[in-house]
Amino acid sequence: MAYQSPQDCIPSNTISAITLSPQGNHIAGICDDRVLVWAIPSACLLKNISHQSKVTCLVFSPNGELLITGEASGEIHSWNVRTGKKDKTFKQHQSEVTAIVTPDNDTLISASGDKTIRIWQLRTGKLDKTLKKHTQAVNCLALSPSGEILLSGSNDQTVQLWLWREGKNFKTLKEIGKPVIAIAIDPQSKAIIALSPEGILNCWKSETSNLVKVLGEIILGGLSLITRKKGLKDESWFDKLLKTNTLKIQSHDLTKIHIDSGSLITNCRVYTV
């Protein structure tokens, strides 16, 4: 297919979320009730997938063969990336789907405004487990580096930790005092980072579950990256962060966080600690 400008294929000219395939050869973006899929590095638009309602979240399967999308209607769909055809539809949630993660090629985990987390067989569409602990809408999910522990954040102002294969909740983090809208775990330091409205970041040491730092106060905008200094070998960015009072983040536009290779990435500015 010849190159097509993404601008020509976006109804509202706004992409609300993107995800990169694990293999790095595709990128998918949400545009209202459509999902657009481009090839990398050619920027060729490959697929323009229409949905029945607004798309709220999306993720690729670990092998990159499937793209999974969640809708405001509560439905989840899996799509064959190569053909663009629908593979399965998952129907159990009673409110919008807010987050999706895929720990392996056989499992899909979804969160919803209906207060539940559901675990599905990705290949068959069968519902395996429903996790209930949150008392308000579940906004976000994250997996530990091993993929065995699931973290969930909610409007009930808690982060729940789960052994998802067993369907067991084993820990609650509740010092936040505000809804949790995004969550991540640093693969290097095992620090748990939870984001609340107004851009407040809460940090825990996962081995103790003690809240060790709350960041806030400075209004920022743009892209934020907290990373390690050059030559900092024995100390993670998180440990360094705990020793400084100079790094504070607060932004009403801050809605997402992601940690990769020891860096904390948000939609704020770029920082080095």
XYZ file of C-alpha atoms in Angstrom:
273
model
C 0.000 0.000 0.000
C 1.275 3.448 -0.810
C 1.978 5.957 1.926
C -1.090 7.702 3.300
C -0.867 10.721 5.536
C -2.338 9.910 8.984
C -3.960 13.368 8.893
C -6.130 12.272 5.956
C -7.548 9.364 7.939
C -8.353 10.911 11.309
C -11.967 12.150 11.570
C -11.436 14.466 14.544
C -7.715 15.115 14.058
C -7.212 13.854 17.630
C -5.613 10.588 18.731
C -6.416 9.916 22.386
C -4.076 6.956 22.965
C -1.443 4.912 21.142
C 0.238 1.556 21.643
C 3.321 0.008 20.054
C 3.505 -3.669 19.152
C 6.120 -5.628 21.154
C 7.996 -6.341 17.925
C 8.133 -2.631 17.113
C 6.676 -3.040 13.614
C 3.182 -1.608 14.203
C 1.662 1.312 16.040
C -2.059 1.663 16.753
C -3.973 4.757 17.805
C -7.476 5.534 19.060
C -9.490 8.148 17.197
C -13.020 8.350 18.620
C -14.783 5.152 17.459
C -11.926 4.071 15.184
C -8.544 2.438 15.616
C -5.821 3.226 13.086
C -2.864 0.891 12.563
C 0.369 2.034 10.895
C 3.457 0.129 9.815
C 6.812 1.141 11.246
C 9.070 2.653 9.971
C 7.220 3.393 6.707
C 4.307 5.260 8.394
C 2.009 3.465 5.947
C -1.588 3.306 7.180
C -2.521 -0.380 7.157
C -5.899 -0.565 8.887
C -8.778 1.745 9.797
C -10.994 -0.293 12.139
C -14.466 0.986 12.978
C -16.235 0.283 16.307
C -19.828 0.657 17.473
C -18.945 3.051 20.296
C -16.010 5.137 21.487
C -12.770 3.180 21.879
C -11.308 3.670 25.349
C -8.143 1.513 25.430
C -6.048 -0.821 23.312
C -3.080 -3.176 23.505
C -1.249 -5.683 21.285
C -0.842 -9.316 22.290
C 2.777 -10.192 23.214
C 3.345 -11.942 19.866
C 1.910 -8.958 17.964
C -0.650 -11.066 16.119
C -3.733 -9.583 17.807
C -4.822 -6.054 18.646
C -7.271 -5.877 21.553
C -9.583 -2.882 21.962
C -11.981 -1.842 24.719
C -15.120 0.251 24.194
C -17.244 2.674 26.191
C -20.085 0.158 25.681
C -18.272 -2.396 27.853
C -17.366 -4.670 24.941
C -13.845 -5.867 24.132
C -12.720 -7.006 20.690
C -9.641 -8.788 19.412
C -8.517 -8.127 15.829
C -6.171 -9.979 13.518
C -3.428 -7.429 12.850
C -2.529 -8.907 9.456
C -6.061 -9.017 8.042
C -7.826 -6.374 10.129
C -10.705 -8.801 10.741
C -12.378 -9.273 14.118
C -11.290 -12.413 15.932
C -13.372 -12.422 19.148
C -15.779 -10.250 21.132
C -15.764 -10.357 24.938
C -19.043 -9.355 26.625
C -19.400 -9.270 30.403
C -18.544 -5.768 31.613
C -21.504 -3.588 32.587
C -19.711 -0.265 32.057
C -16.916 1.161 29.915
C -13.671 -0.761 29.625
C -10.939 1.403 31.141
C -7.778 -0.708 30.796
C -6.460 -3.884 29.162
C -3.260 -5.874 29.698
C -2.049 -9.137 28.134
C 0.379 -11.055 30.373
C 0.792 -13.770 27.727
C -0.581 -14.814 24.342
C -3.405 -16.794 25.941
C -4.701 -14.331 28.526
C -6.504 -10.989 28.493
C -7.138 -8.952 31.660
C -9.580 -6.043 31.574
C -10.773 -3.371 34.013
C -14.006 -1.452 33.947
C -16.134 1.268 35.440
C -18.320 -1.556 36.789
C -15.735 -2.004 39.644
C -14.522 -5.370 38.350
C -11.418 -6.873 36.768
C -12.033 -9.787 34.426
C -9.618 -12.454 33.222
C -10.331 -14.035 29.845
C -8.991 -16.752 27.605
C -7.766 -14.681 24.697
C -8.047 -17.444 22.104
C -11.533 -18.680 22.998
C -13.186 -15.578 24.490
C -14.149 -17.513 27.635
C -14.309 -15.648 30.949
C -12.098 -17.409 33.510
C -12.279 -15.186 36.613
C -13.853 -11.994 37.908
C -11.824 -10.107 40.529
C -13.835 -8.008 42.983
C -12.235 -5.836 45.637
C -12.561 -2.252 44.467
C -15.640 -0.331 45.600
C -15.613 2.188 42.741
C -14.579 2.256 39.073
C -11.257 0.576 38.226
C -9.236 3.011 36.109
C -5.925 1.319 35.362
C -3.930 -1.914 35.356
C -0.251 -2.823 35.339
C 1.769 -6.038 35.483
C 4.915 -6.742 37.478
C 8.079 -7.453 35.431
C 7.514 -11.197 35.927
C 3.917 -10.872 34.739
C 2.678 -12.793 37.779
C 1.420 -9.859 39.874
C -1.375 -7.559 38.702
C -1.774 -4.021 40.033
C -5.055 -2.124 39.770
C -5.930 1.479 40.589
C -9.394 2.834 41.281
C -11.581 5.801 42.104
C -11.852 4.239 45.570
C -8.361 5.716 46.239
C -6.598 2.360 46.523
C -4.112 0.257 44.599
C -4.793 -3.474 44.808
C -2.165 -6.171 44.242
C -3.301 -9.534 42.857
C -1.923 -12.981 42.142
C -4.082 -13.010 39.041
C -3.597 -16.667 38.099
C -5.090 -17.637 41.464
C -7.598 -14.793 41.492
C -6.201 -13.780 44.909
C -5.902 -10.260 46.285
C -2.942 -10.109 48.687
C -2.253 -6.438 49.366
C -3.943 -3.032 49.452
C -2.147 0.313 49.168
C -4.433 3.032 50.474
C -2.413 6.076 51.602
C -3.260 7.965 48.424
C -6.298 10.017 49.414
C -7.296 10.597 45.777
C -8.500 8.428 42.875
C -5.780 6.487 41.042
C -5.844 7.187 37.297
C -2.602 5.485 36.183
C -0.154 2.997 37.650
C 3.218 1.467 36.772
C 6.025 -0.539 38.357
C 9.730 0.057 37.748
C 11.372 -3.200 36.555
C 14.702 -2.179 38.095
C 13.886 -0.877 41.572
C 10.450 -2.600 41.835
C 9.017 0.764 42.889
C 5.272 1.145 42.446
C 4.175 4.517 41.036
C 0.539 5.638 41.186
C -0.786 8.784 39.533
C -3.716 10.766 40.934
C -5.568 13.815 39.584
C -3.635 17.117 39.482
C -0.568 15.075 38.559
C 0.265 13.797 42.052
C 2.677 10.848 41.887
C 2.777 8.406 44.813
C 5.766 6.034 45.149
C 6.043 2.804 47.150
C 8.812 0.311 47.718
C 7.088 -2.895 46.637
C 8.854 -5.144 49.152
C 7.530 -3.135 52.115
C 4.455 -1.446 50.589
C 5.423 1.709 52.508
C 4.578 5.014 50.886
C 7.943 6.738 50.581
C 7.385 9.803 48.408
C 4.602 12.050 47.199
C 5.462 14.389 44.334
C 3.551 17.525 43.538
C 3.428 21.319 43.536
C 5.000 22.435 40.225
C 2.824 23.099 37.181
C 4.332 21.608 34.034
C 3.331 20.632 30.518
C 4.597 18.522 27.628
C 6.458 15.208 28.055
C 8.047 14.065 31.300
C 10.893 11.603 31.680
C 12.631 10.775 34.944
C 15.824 8.877 34.223
C 19.159 7.963 35.787
C 22.216 10.165 35.440
C 25.071 8.998 33.241
C 27.454 6.802 35.182
C 24.941 6.104 37.954
C 25.515 2.372 38.236
C 24.673 1.285 41.768
C 21.707 3.490 42.448
C 18.406 3.349 40.597
C 16.583 6.510 39.532
C 14.012 5.702 42.208
C 16.593 5.537 45.016
C 18.085 8.783 43.771
C 14.632 10.326 43.665
C 14.036 9.496 47.324
C 17.087 11.553 48.315
C 16.076 14.762 46.563
C 13.363 17.278 47.289
C 13.923 19.202 44.071
C 11.857 17.058 41.725
C 8.142 17.702 42.036
C 5.509 17.163 39.385
C 2.001 18.486 39.202
C -0.122 18.968 36.105
C -3.868 18.890 35.553
C -3.145 17.413 32.098
C -1.047 14.535 33.436
C -3.026 11.328 32.791
C -0.586 8.535 31.877
C 2.611 7.003 33.223
C 4.871 4.281 31.860
C 8.175 2.877 33.099
C 10.720 1.352 30.738
C 14.378 0.498 31.367
C 14.565 2.495 34.570
C 12.809 5.585 33.238
C 9.457 6.987 34.295
C 7.593 8.422 31.312
C 4.539 10.635 31.747
C 2.855 13.279 29.649
C 4.666 16.080 31.487
C 8.261 17.409 30.918
C 11.717 15.820 30.825
C 13.747 15.533 34.031
C 16.993 13.921 35.135
C 17.566 13.200 38.808
